[in-house]
Amino acid sequence: MPELPEAETIVRTLSPHIQGRRILTATFLSRRVSDATGSDIAGRHIAGIRRYGKQILIDLDRGLLLVDLRMTGKLLANGQPGPYTRAIFQLDRGAVLFDDIRQFGSIQLLDVEPTKLGPDPLEIHPAKFAERLRVRNTQVKCALLDQKFVRGIGNIYADEALFLARIHPTTRANQLSKQSALALHSAIVKLLNESIALGGSSVSDYVDASGSKGSFQLQHKVYRKEGKPCPQCGEPITRIVVAQRGTHFCPRCQS
DNA sequence: CTTAATGTTCCCCA
DNA sequence: TTGGGGAACATTAA
């Protein structure tokens, strides 16, 4: 799904449309989207919206909605319903659509905070991040993708951060020098913030709540760049598979 | 027809 | 208990 920067952008672009609004009706067009029913949700007020890792939490006057976008989920303000619209929230002013081509996404109605994931990469102290890596006996890319390790990083930013920090994706996390671990933390913070500033990466079909694409994909150095020259040294970018995900890196820069 | 895609979970094996 | 690997979920695009 959208990763941290995309979720953050969706929250920012959707917030002005839904903050303080009342949900008149909620309609689920696909059984897979939710266990909740429209009548469970109708009538509640929206207190606010926030990001939790790469997920989105919509606080209600009673309970909250946990929106998990997975690979192709979208939240759209005042869009036109189409063939992939899976849920419609009619508000007292405007409407919100949940579109999702692949239907991996979901919207859950919770009465308490969701189960806890790892720390937010933009908030964790660099030394704490390094320490978490040090006690992890797994490939560093696997750690980055594990939402219980840190919440919000996905396949794009994992590959880009490992390139920026010059770390091979299959390096054991507990074998990284403290210096490398800190470089990785710094690369992650830099990339996530830069991406947020550019509205996220639109590589597949990501758009924000207004239907606008981000532009951070133009800054990608290795993600989906197999065979293209490394911007640092010219060596062709290599693609391997790690944790069942396409993994892109420079075999010369990322020893 | 085959492969891969911003993700997670479940199941089996060591 | 931890970690690795594969399948599954549903749909599109190259």
PDB file of C-alpha atoms (C1' of nucleotides) in Angstrom:
ATOM      1  CA  MET A   1       0.000   0.000   0.000  1.00  0.00           C
ATOM      2  CA  PRO A   2       0.919   3.413   0.234  1.00  0.00           C
ATOM      3  CA  GLU A   3       3.761   3.557   2.723  1.00  0.00           C
ATOM      4  CA  LEU A   4       4.309   6.152   5.430  1.00  0.00           C
ATOM      5  CA  PRO A   5       4.706   9.235   3.195  1.00  0.00           C
ATOM      6  CA  GLU A   6       1.652   8.347   1.134  1.00  0.00           C
ATOM      7  CA  ALA A   7      -0.471   7.661   4.228  1.00  0.00           C
ATOM      8  CA  GLU A   8       0.696  10.973   5.698  1.00  0.00           C
ATOM      9  CA  THR A   9      -0.246  12.780   2.491  1.00  0.00           C
ATOM     10  CA  ILE A  10      -3.680  11.168   2.441  1.00  0.00           C
ATOM     11  CA  VAL A  11      -4.263  12.213   6.054  1.00  0.00           C
ATOM     12  CA  ARG A  12      -3.275  15.810   5.291  1.00  0.00           C
ATOM     13  CA  THR A  13      -5.394  16.070   2.154  1.00  0.00           C
ATOM     14  CA  LEU A  14      -8.429  14.325   3.610  1.00  0.00           C
ATOM     15  CA  SER A  15      -8.451  16.029   6.999  1.00  0.00           C
ATOM     16  CA  PRO A  16     -10.030  19.362   5.959  1.00  0.00           C
ATOM     17  CA  HIS A  17     -12.854  17.483   4.247  1.00  0.00           C
ATOM     18  CA  ILE A  18     -13.862  15.293   7.148  1.00  0.00           C
ATOM     19  CA  GLN A  19     -12.759  16.982  10.379  1.00  0.00           C
ATOM     20  CA  GLY A  20     -15.844  17.619  12.521  1.00  0.00           C
ATOM     21  CA  ARG A  21     -18.222  16.153   9.943  1.00  0.00           C
ATOM     22  CA  ARG A  22     -21.051  13.756  10.695  1.00  0.00           C
ATOM     23  CA  ILE A  23     -21.340  10.441   8.860  1.00  0.00           C
ATOM     24  CA  LEU A  24     -24.879  10.247   7.536  1.00  0.00           C
ATOM     25  CA  THR A  25     -24.549   6.833   5.888  1.00  0.00           C
ATOM     26  CA  ALA A  26     -21.828   4.240   5.368  1.00  0.00           C
ATOM     27  CA  THR A  27     -22.239   1.754   2.529  1.00  0.00           C
ATOM     28  CA  PHE A  28     -19.994  -1.250   1.907  1.00  0.00           C
ATOM     29  CA  LEU A  29     -20.101  -2.466  -1.689  1.00  0.00           C
ATOM     30  CA  SER A  30     -17.859  -5.461  -1.122  1.00  0.00           C
ATOM     31  CA  ARG A  31     -18.080  -8.039   1.632  1.00  0.00           C
ATOM     32  CA  ARG A  32     -14.284  -8.162   1.931  1.00  0.00           C
ATOM     33  CA  VAL A  33     -13.887  -4.545   3.036  1.00  0.00           C
ATOM     34  CA  SER A  34     -15.285  -4.720   6.523  1.00  0.00           C
ATOM     35  CA  ASP A  35     -16.907  -6.794   9.209  1.00  0.00           C
ATOM     36  CA  ALA A  36     -18.830  -3.691  10.261  1.00  0.00           C
ATOM     37  CA  THR A  37     -22.162  -2.720   8.746  1.00  0.00           C
ATOM     38  CA  GLY A  38     -23.250   0.697   7.584  1.00  0.00           C
ATOM     39  CA  SER A  39     -25.637   1.041  10.491  1.00  0.00           C
ATOM     40  CA  ASP A  40     -22.793   0.448  12.964  1.00  0.00           C
ATOM     41  CA  ILE A  41     -21.129   3.595  11.682  1.00  0.00           C
ATOM     42  CA  ALA A  42     -23.934   5.892  10.525  1.00  0.00           C
ATOM     43  CA  GLY A  43     -24.671   8.821  12.811  1.00  0.00           C
ATOM     44  CA  ARG A  44     -21.203   9.073  14.334  1.00  0.00           C
ATOM     45  CA  HIS A  45     -19.111  12.227  14.233  1.00  0.00           C
ATOM     46  CA  ILE A  46     -15.532  12.424  12.963  1.00  0.00           C
ATOM     47  CA  ALA A  47     -13.270  13.887  15.621  1.00  0.00           C
ATOM     48  CA  GLY A  48     -10.086  13.698  13.574  1.00  0.00           C
ATOM     49  CA  ILE A  49      -7.797  11.684  11.344  1.00  0.00           C
ATOM     50  CA  ARG A  50      -4.227  10.556  11.956  1.00  0.00           C
ATOM     51  CA  ARG A  51      -1.577   8.241  10.576  1.00  0.00           C
ATOM     52  CA  TYR A  52      -0.416   5.089  12.353  1.00  0.00           C
ATOM     53  CA  GLY A  53       2.562   3.675  10.488  1.00  0.00           C
ATOM     54  CA  LYS A  54       1.197   3.237   6.995  1.00  0.00           C
ATOM     55  CA  GLN A  55      -2.356   2.864   8.241  1.00  0.00           C
ATOM     56  CA  ILE A  56      -4.951   5.594   8.751  1.00  0.00           C
ATOM     57  CA  LEU A  57      -7.028   6.073  11.888  1.00  0.00           C
ATOM     58  CA  ILE A  58     -10.246   8.076  11.804  1.00  0.00           C
ATOM     59  CA  ASP A  59     -11.339   8.986  15.322  1.00  0.00           C
ATOM     60  CA  LEU A  60     -15.082   9.021  15.901  1.00  0.00           C
ATOM     61  CA  ASP A  61     -17.058  10.389  18.818  1.00  0.00           C
ATOM     62  CA  ARG A  62     -17.307   6.739  19.846  1.00  0.00           C
ATOM     63  CA  GLY A  63     -14.642   4.308  18.613  1.00  0.00           C
ATOM     64  CA  LEU A  64     -12.462   4.697  15.550  1.00  0.00           C
ATOM     65  CA  LEU A  65     -12.029   3.453  12.009  1.00  0.00           C
ATOM     66  CA  LEU A  66      -8.784   1.711  11.060  1.00  0.00           C
ATOM     67  CA  VAL A  67      -8.212   2.039   7.323  1.00  0.00           C
ATOM     68  CA  ASP A  68      -5.672  -0.424   5.928  1.00  0.00           C
ATOM     69  CA  LEU A  69      -4.964   0.451   2.290  1.00  0.00           C
ATOM     70  CA  ARG A  70      -2.663  -2.480   1.519  1.00  0.00           C
ATOM     71  CA  MET A  71      -1.564  -2.414  -2.137  1.00  0.00           C
ATOM     72  CA  THR A  72      -4.192  -0.447  -4.044  1.00  0.00           C
ATOM     73  CA  GLY A  73      -6.527   1.122  -1.490  1.00  0.00           C
ATOM     74  CA  LYS A  74      -7.424   4.816  -1.790  1.00  0.00           C
ATOM     75  CA  LEU A  75      -9.435   7.290   0.249  1.00  0.00           C
ATOM     76  CA  LEU A  76     -10.972   9.958  -1.960  1.00  0.00           C
ATOM     77  CA  ALA A  77     -12.784  13.147  -1.004  1.00  0.00           C
ATOM     78  CA  ASN A  78     -15.747  13.967  -3.204  1.00  0.00           C
ATOM     79  CA  GLY A  79     -14.746  11.584  -6.002  1.00  0.00           C
ATOM     80  CA  GLN A  80     -17.022   9.837  -8.489  1.00  0.00           C
ATOM     81  CA  PRO A  81     -17.879   6.240  -7.576  1.00  0.00           C
ATOM     82  CA  GLY A  82     -16.397   3.794 -10.106  1.00  0.00           C
ATOM     83  CA  PRO A  83     -16.050   0.038 -10.625  1.00  0.00           C
ATOM     84  CA  TYR A  84     -13.472  -0.229  -7.823  1.00  0.00           C
ATOM     85  CA  THR A  85     -15.377   1.751  -5.219  1.00  0.00           C
ATOM     86  CA  ARG A  86     -15.729  -0.582  -2.228  1.00  0.00           C
ATOM     87  CA  ALA A  87     -17.248   1.774   0.355  1.00  0.00           C
ATOM     88  CA  ILE A  88     -19.041   5.120   0.400  1.00  0.00           C
ATOM     89  CA  PHE A  89     -19.293   7.427   3.414  1.00  0.00           C
ATOM     90  CA  GLN A  90     -21.915  10.096   2.942  1.00  0.00           C
ATOM     91  CA  LEU A  91     -21.138  13.045   5.198  1.00  0.00           C
ATOM     92  CA  ASP A  92     -23.249  16.019   6.229  1.00  0.00           C
ATOM     93  CA  ARG A  93     -21.067  17.898   3.777  1.00  0.00           C
ATOM     94  CA  GLY A  94     -19.463  15.923   0.949  1.00  0.00           C
ATOM     95  CA  ALA A  95     -18.582  12.243   0.781  1.00  0.00           C
ATOM     96  CA  VAL A  96     -15.579   9.947   1.123  1.00  0.00           C
ATOM     97  CA  LEU A  97     -14.956   6.975  -1.149  1.00  0.00           C
ATOM     98  CA  PHE A  98     -12.817   3.934  -0.441  1.00  0.00           C
ATOM     99  CA  ASP A  99     -11.574   2.572  -3.778  1.00  0.00           C
ATOM    100  CA  ASP A 100      -9.461  -0.574  -3.990  1.00  0.00           C
ATOM    101  CA  ILE A 101      -8.724  -2.519  -7.168  1.00  0.00           C
ATOM    102  CA  ARG A 102      -7.218  -5.629  -5.596  1.00  0.00           C
ATOM    103  CA  GLN A 103      -9.451  -5.670  -2.525  1.00  0.00           C
ATOM    104  CA  PHE A 104      -6.658  -6.442  -0.072  1.00  0.00           C
ATOM    105  CA  GLY A 105      -7.532  -3.334   1.913  1.00  0.00           C
ATOM    106  CA  SER A 106      -9.977  -3.131   4.782  1.00  0.00           C
ATOM    107  CA  ILE A 107     -11.800  -0.761   7.070  1.00  0.00           C
ATOM    108  CA  GLN A 108     -12.307  -1.928  10.636  1.00  0.00           C
ATOM    109  CA  LEU A 109     -14.453  -0.335  13.294  1.00  0.00           C
ATOM    110  CA  LEU A 110     -12.589  -0.506  16.603  1.00  0.00           C
ATOM    111  CA  ASP A 111     -13.632   0.638  20.041  1.00  0.00           C
ATOM    112  CA  VAL A 112     -10.066   0.890  21.306  1.00  0.00           C
ATOM    113  CA  GLU A 113      -6.652   1.703  19.819  1.00  0.00           C
ATOM    114  CA  PRO A 114      -5.329  -0.938  17.381  1.00  0.00           C
ATOM    115  CA  THR A 115      -2.736  -3.494  18.453  1.00  0.00           C
ATOM    116  CA  LYS A 116       0.631  -1.919  18.890  1.00  0.00           C
ATOM    117  CA  LEU A 117       3.197  -1.894  16.097  1.00  0.00           C
ATOM    118  CA  GLY A 118       6.850  -0.908  16.289  1.00  0.00           C
ATOM    119  CA  PRO A 119       8.043   2.676  16.774  1.00  0.00           C
ATOM    120  CA  ASP A 120       7.453   5.360  14.150  1.00  0.00           C
ATOM    121  CA  PRO A 121      10.660   5.838  12.131  1.00  0.00           C
ATOM    122  CA  LEU A 122      10.278   9.624  12.277  1.00  0.00           C
ATOM    123  CA  GLU A 123      10.077   9.595  16.072  1.00  0.00           C
ATOM    124  CA  ILE A 124      12.467   6.912  17.260  1.00  0.00           C
ATOM    125  CA  HIS A 125      15.812   8.059  18.679  1.00  0.00           C
ATOM    126  CA  PRO A 126      18.713   7.088  16.352  1.00  0.00           C
ATOM    127  CA  ALA A 127      20.509   5.119  19.078  1.00  0.00           C
ATOM    128  CA  LYS A 128      17.317   3.201  19.896  1.00  0.00           C
ATOM    129  CA  PHE A 129      16.915   2.335  16.236  1.00  0.00           C
ATOM    130  CA  ALA A 130      20.506   1.063  16.079  1.00  0.00           C
ATOM    131  CA  GLU A 131      19.955  -0.985  19.210  1.00  0.00           C
ATOM    132  CA  ARG A 132      16.828  -2.603  17.774  1.00  0.00           C
ATOM    133  CA  LEU A 133      18.807  -3.633  14.691  1.00  0.00           C
ATOM    134  CA  ARG A 134      21.624  -4.997  16.821  1.00  0.00           C
ATOM    135  CA  VAL A 135      19.364  -7.557  18.518  1.00  0.00           C
ATOM    136  CA  ARG A 136      17.741  -8.708  15.301  1.00  0.00           C
ATOM    137  CA  ASN A 137      19.083 -11.854  13.654  1.00  0.00           C
ATOM    138  CA  THR A 138      17.543 -11.387  10.218  1.00  0.00           C
ATOM    139  CA  GLN A 139      18.299  -9.734   6.913  1.00  0.00           C
ATOM    140  CA  VAL A 140      18.196  -5.979   7.358  1.00  0.00           C
ATOM    141  CA  LYS A 141      15.572  -5.541   4.644  1.00  0.00           C
ATOM    142  CA  CYS A 142      13.288  -8.022   6.394  1.00  0.00           C
ATOM    143  CA  ALA A 143      13.604  -5.991   9.577  1.00  0.00           C
ATOM    144  CA  LEU A 144      12.676  -2.770   7.769  1.00  0.00           C
ATOM    145  CA  LEU A 145       9.596  -4.384   6.239  1.00  0.00           C
ATOM    146  CA  ASP A 146       8.466  -5.796   9.585  1.00  0.00           C
ATOM    147  CA  GLN A 147       5.890  -3.371  10.966  1.00  0.00           C
ATOM    148  CA  LYS A 148       6.587  -4.623  14.472  1.00  0.00           C
ATOM    149  CA  PHE A 149      10.201  -3.539  14.037  1.00  0.00           C
ATOM    150  CA  VAL A 150       9.360  -0.052  12.759  1.00  0.00           C
ATOM    151  CA  ARG A 151       5.986   1.042  11.479  1.00  0.00           C
ATOM    152  CA  GLY A 152       5.541   2.678   8.087  1.00  0.00           C
ATOM    153  CA  ILE A 153       8.363   1.494   5.838  1.00  0.00           C
ATOM    154  CA  GLY A 154       7.475  -0.610   2.794  1.00  0.00           C
ATOM    155  CA  ASN A 155       9.238  -1.940  -0.263  1.00  0.00           C
ATOM    156  CA  ILE A 156      10.015   1.400  -1.921  1.00  0.00           C
ATOM    157  CA  TYR A 157      11.554   3.187   1.042  1.00  0.00           C
ATOM    158  CA  ALA A 158      13.353   0.071   2.280  1.00  0.00           C
ATOM    159  CA  ASP A 159      15.233  -0.233  -1.022  1.00  0.00           C
ATOM    160  CA  GLU A 160      15.881   3.511  -1.311  1.00  0.00           C
ATOM    161  CA  ALA A 161      17.096   3.847   2.278  1.00  0.00           C
ATOM    162  CA  LEU A 162      19.447   0.863   2.013  1.00  0.00           C
ATOM    163  CA  PHE A 163      20.912   2.389  -1.148  1.00  0.00           C
ATOM    164  CA  LEU A 164      21.383   5.790   0.468  1.00  0.00           C
ATOM    165  CA  ALA A 165      23.031   4.178   3.496  1.00  0.00           C
ATOM    166  CA  ARG A 166      25.136   1.932   1.182  1.00  0.00           C
ATOM    167  CA  ILE A 167      23.963  -1.283   2.879  1.00  0.00           C
ATOM    168  CA  HIS A 168      23.372  -4.548   1.036  1.00  0.00           C
ATOM    169  CA  PRO A 169      19.743  -5.625   1.633  1.00  0.00           C
ATOM    170  CA  THR A 170      20.653  -9.130   2.784  1.00  0.00           C
ATOM    171  CA  THR A 171      23.152  -7.991   5.406  1.00  0.00           C
ATOM    172  CA  ARG A 172      22.267  -9.449   8.807  1.00  0.00           C
ATOM    173  CA  ALA A 173      20.796  -6.672  10.926  1.00  0.00           C
ATOM    174  CA  ASN A 174      22.905  -7.704  13.916  1.00  0.00           C
ATOM    175  CA  GLN A 175      26.081  -7.569  11.805  1.00  0.00           C
ATOM    176  CA  LEU A 176      25.734  -3.883  10.946  1.00  0.00           C
ATOM    177  CA  SER A 177      28.249  -1.535  12.495  1.00  0.00           C
ATOM    178  CA  LYS A 178      26.773   1.105  14.757  1.00  0.00           C
ATOM    179  CA  GLN A 179      27.839   3.640  12.168  1.00  0.00           C
ATOM    180  CA  SER A 180      25.926   1.822   9.415  1.00  0.00           C
ATOM    181  CA  ALA A 181      22.863   1.469  11.612  1.00  0.00           C
ATOM    182  CA  LEU A 182      22.873   5.195  12.325  1.00  0.00           C
ATOM    183  CA  ALA A 183      23.413   5.953   8.633  1.00  0.00           C
ATOM    184  CA  LEU A 184      20.380   3.811   7.850  1.00  0.00           C
ATOM    185  CA  HIS A 185      18.243   5.660  10.378  1.00  0.00           C
ATOM    186  CA  SER A 186      19.336   8.985   8.967  1.00  0.00           C
ATOM    187  CA  ALA A 187      18.634   7.828   5.394  1.00  0.00           C
ATOM    188  CA  ILE A 188      15.147   6.696   6.364  1.00  0.00           C
ATOM    189  CA  VAL A 189      14.271   9.994   8.055  1.00  0.00           C
ATOM    190  CA  LYS A 190      15.646  11.998   5.142  1.00  0.00           C
ATOM    191  CA  LEU A 191      13.792  10.003   2.477  1.00  0.00           C
ATOM    192  CA  LEU A 192      10.473   9.873   4.317  1.00  0.00           C
ATOM    193  CA  ASN A 193      10.510  13.616   4.959  1.00  0.00           C
ATOM    194  CA  GLU A 194      11.513  14.440   1.402  1.00  0.00           C
ATOM    195  CA  SER A 195       8.785  12.194   0.073  1.00  0.00           C
ATOM    196  CA  ILE A 196       6.149  13.752   2.324  1.00  0.00           C
ATOM    197  CA  ALA A 197       7.217  17.164   1.040  1.00  0.00           C
ATOM    198  CA  LEU A 198       6.597  15.948  -2.524  1.00  0.00           C
ATOM    199  CA  GLY A 199       3.259  14.288  -1.784  1.00  0.00           C
ATOM    200  CA  GLY A 200       4.574  10.709  -1.762  1.00  0.00           C
ATOM    201  CA  SER A 201       5.566   8.285  -4.541  1.00  0.00           C
ATOM    202  CA  SER A 202       3.071   7.469  -7.311  1.00  0.00           C
ATOM    203  CA  VAL A 203       4.531   4.285  -8.759  1.00  0.00           C
ATOM    204  CA  SER A 204       1.541   2.033  -9.160  1.00  0.00           C
ATOM    205  CA  ASP A 205      -1.675   3.963  -8.900  1.00  0.00           C
ATOM    206  CA  TYR A 206      -1.309   5.949  -5.699  1.00  0.00           C
ATOM    207  CA  VAL A 207      -3.151   9.253  -5.440  1.00  0.00           C
ATOM    208  CA  ASP A 208      -3.961  11.430  -2.424  1.00  0.00           C
ATOM    209  CA  ALA A 209      -7.466  12.227  -1.174  1.00  0.00           C
ATOM    210  CA  SER A 210      -7.866  14.891  -3.875  1.00  0.00           C
ATOM    211  CA  GLY A 211      -6.901  12.436  -6.613  1.00  0.00           C
ATOM    212  CA  SER A 212      -3.475  14.067  -7.131  1.00  0.00           C
ATOM    213  CA  LYS A 213      -0.308  12.097  -7.707  1.00  0.00           C
ATOM    214  CA  GLY A 214       2.864  12.568  -5.704  1.00  0.00           C
ATOM    215  CA  SER A 215       6.213  13.187  -7.353  1.00  0.00           C
ATOM    216  CA  PHE A 216       8.789  11.502  -5.137  1.00  0.00           C
ATOM    217  CA  GLN A 217       8.985   8.615  -7.639  1.00  0.00           C
ATOM    218  CA  LEU A 218      11.077  10.993  -9.749  1.00  0.00           C
ATOM    219  CA  GLN A 219      13.712  10.892  -7.004  1.00  0.00           C
ATOM    220  CA  HIS A 220      13.944   7.106  -6.773  1.00  0.00           C
ATOM    221  CA  LYS A 221      17.476   5.828  -7.296  1.00  0.00           C
ATOM    222  CA  VAL A 222      17.075   2.041  -7.295  1.00  0.00           C
ATOM    223  CA  TYR A 223      13.449   0.995  -6.762  1.00  0.00           C
ATOM    224  CA  ARG A 224      12.305  -0.670  -9.996  1.00  0.00           C
ATOM    225  CA  LYS A 225      15.481   0.471 -11.764  1.00  0.00           C
ATOM    226  CA  GLU A 226      16.835  -2.976 -12.638  1.00  0.00           C
ATOM    227  CA  GLY A 227      19.483  -2.733 -15.361  1.00  0.00           C
ATOM    228  CA  LYS A 228      19.669   1.051 -15.196  1.00  0.00           C
ATOM    229  CA  PRO A 229      23.000   2.609 -14.234  1.00  0.00           C
ATOM    230  CA  CYS A 230      23.561   3.373 -10.567  1.00  0.00           C
ATOM    231  CA  PRO A 231      23.391   7.165 -10.202  1.00  0.00           C
ATOM    232  CA  GLN A 232      26.449   6.932  -7.960  1.00  0.00           C
ATOM    233  CA  CYS A 233      28.826   4.654  -9.870  1.00  0.00           C
ATOM    234  CA  GLY A 234      27.193   3.631 -13.142  1.00  0.00           C
ATOM    235  CA  GLU A 235      27.056  -0.080 -12.324  1.00  0.00           C
ATOM    236  CA  PRO A 236      23.735  -1.646 -13.417  1.00  0.00           C
ATOM    237  CA  ILE A 237      21.147  -1.919 -10.649  1.00  0.00           C
ATOM    238  CA  THR A 238      20.469  -5.527  -9.680  1.00  0.00           C
ATOM    239  CA  ARG A 239      17.141  -7.075  -8.727  1.00  0.00           C
ATOM    240  CA  ILE A 240      16.871  -9.987  -6.321  1.00  0.00           C
ATOM    241  CA  VAL A 241      14.016 -11.316  -4.209  1.00  0.00           C
ATOM    242  CA  VAL A 242      14.031 -10.843  -0.445  1.00  0.00           C
ATOM    243  CA  ALA A 243      11.063 -11.753   1.711  1.00  0.00           C
ATOM    244  CA  GLN A 244       9.145 -12.461  -1.511  1.00  0.00           C
ATOM    245  CA  ARG A 245       9.532  -8.827  -2.578  1.00  0.00           C
ATOM    246  CA  GLY A 246      11.454  -7.398  -5.513  1.00  0.00           C
ATOM    247  CA  THR A 247      14.634  -5.894  -4.075  1.00  0.00           C
ATOM    248  CA  HIS A 248      16.761  -3.415  -5.973  1.00  0.00           C
ATOM    249  CA  PHE A 249      20.301  -2.362  -5.159  1.00  0.00           C
ATOM    250  CA  CYS A 250      23.695  -1.415  -6.574  1.00  0.00           C
ATOM    251  CA  PRO A 251      26.057  -4.375  -6.255  1.00  0.00           C
ATOM    252  CA  ARG A 252      29.065  -2.040  -6.172  1.00  0.00           C
ATOM    253  CA  CYS A 253      27.877   0.705  -3.791  1.00  0.00           C
ATOM    254  CA  GLN A 254      26.028  -1.656  -1.465  1.00  0.00           C
ATOM    255  CA  SER A 255      28.728  -4.168  -0.597  1.00  0.00           C
TER     256      SER A 255
ATOM    257  C1'  DC B   1       0.556 -17.176 -21.104  1.00  0.00           C
ATOM    258  C1'  DT B   2       3.739 -15.485 -17.501  1.00  0.00           C
ATOM    259  C1'  DT B   3       5.359 -12.317 -14.214  1.00  0.00           C
ATOM    260  C1'  DA B   4       5.220  -8.657 -11.085  1.00  0.00           C
ATOM    261  C1'  DA B   5       2.928  -5.072  -8.396  1.00  0.00           C
ATOM    262  C1'  DT B   6       3.060   0.551  -2.544  1.00  0.00           C
ATOM    263  C1'  DG B   7       1.063  -5.688   1.832  1.00  0.00           C
ATOM    264  C1'  DT B   8      -0.047  -8.865   5.412  1.00  0.00           C
ATOM    265  C1'  DT B   9      -1.217 -13.326   7.361  1.00  0.00           C
ATOM    266  C1'  DC B  10      -1.159 -18.095   7.898  1.00  0.00           C
ATOM    267  C1'  DC B  11       1.045 -22.481   7.704  1.00  0.00           C
ATOM    268  C1'  DC B  12       4.943 -25.630   7.696  1.00  0.00           C
ATOM    269  C1'  DC B  13       9.750 -26.630   8.613  1.00  0.00           C
ATOM    270  C1'  DA B  14      14.300 -26.182  10.924  1.00  0.00           C
TER     271       DA B  14
ATOM    272  C1'  DT C   1      10.780 -18.931  20.427  1.00  0.00           C
ATOM    273  C1'  DT C   2      12.885 -17.284  16.203  1.00  0.00           C
ATOM    274  C1'  DG C   3      13.529 -17.149  11.386  1.00  0.00           C
ATOM    275  C1'  DG C   4      12.921 -18.721   6.504  1.00  0.00           C
ATOM    276  C1'  DG C   5      10.032 -19.858   2.670  1.00  0.00           C
ATOM    277  C1'  DG C   6       5.838 -20.476   0.279  1.00  0.00           C
ATOM    278  C1'  DA C   7       0.859 -19.916  -0.588  1.00  0.00           C
ATOM    279  C1'  DA C   8      -3.030 -17.180  -0.456  1.00  0.00           C
ATOM    280  C1'  DC C   9      -5.905 -13.086  -1.175  1.00  0.00           C
ATOM    281  C1'  DA C  10      -7.860 -10.273  -6.308  1.00  0.00           C
ATOM    282  C1'  DT C  11      -6.852  -7.531 -10.261  1.00  0.00           C
ATOM    283  C1'  DT C  12      -4.325  -5.215 -13.806  1.00  0.00           C
ATOM    284  C1'  DA C  13      -0.498  -4.258 -16.972  1.00  0.00           C
ATOM    285  C1'  DA C  14       3.441  -5.347 -19.570  1.00  0.00           C
TER     286       DA C  14
END
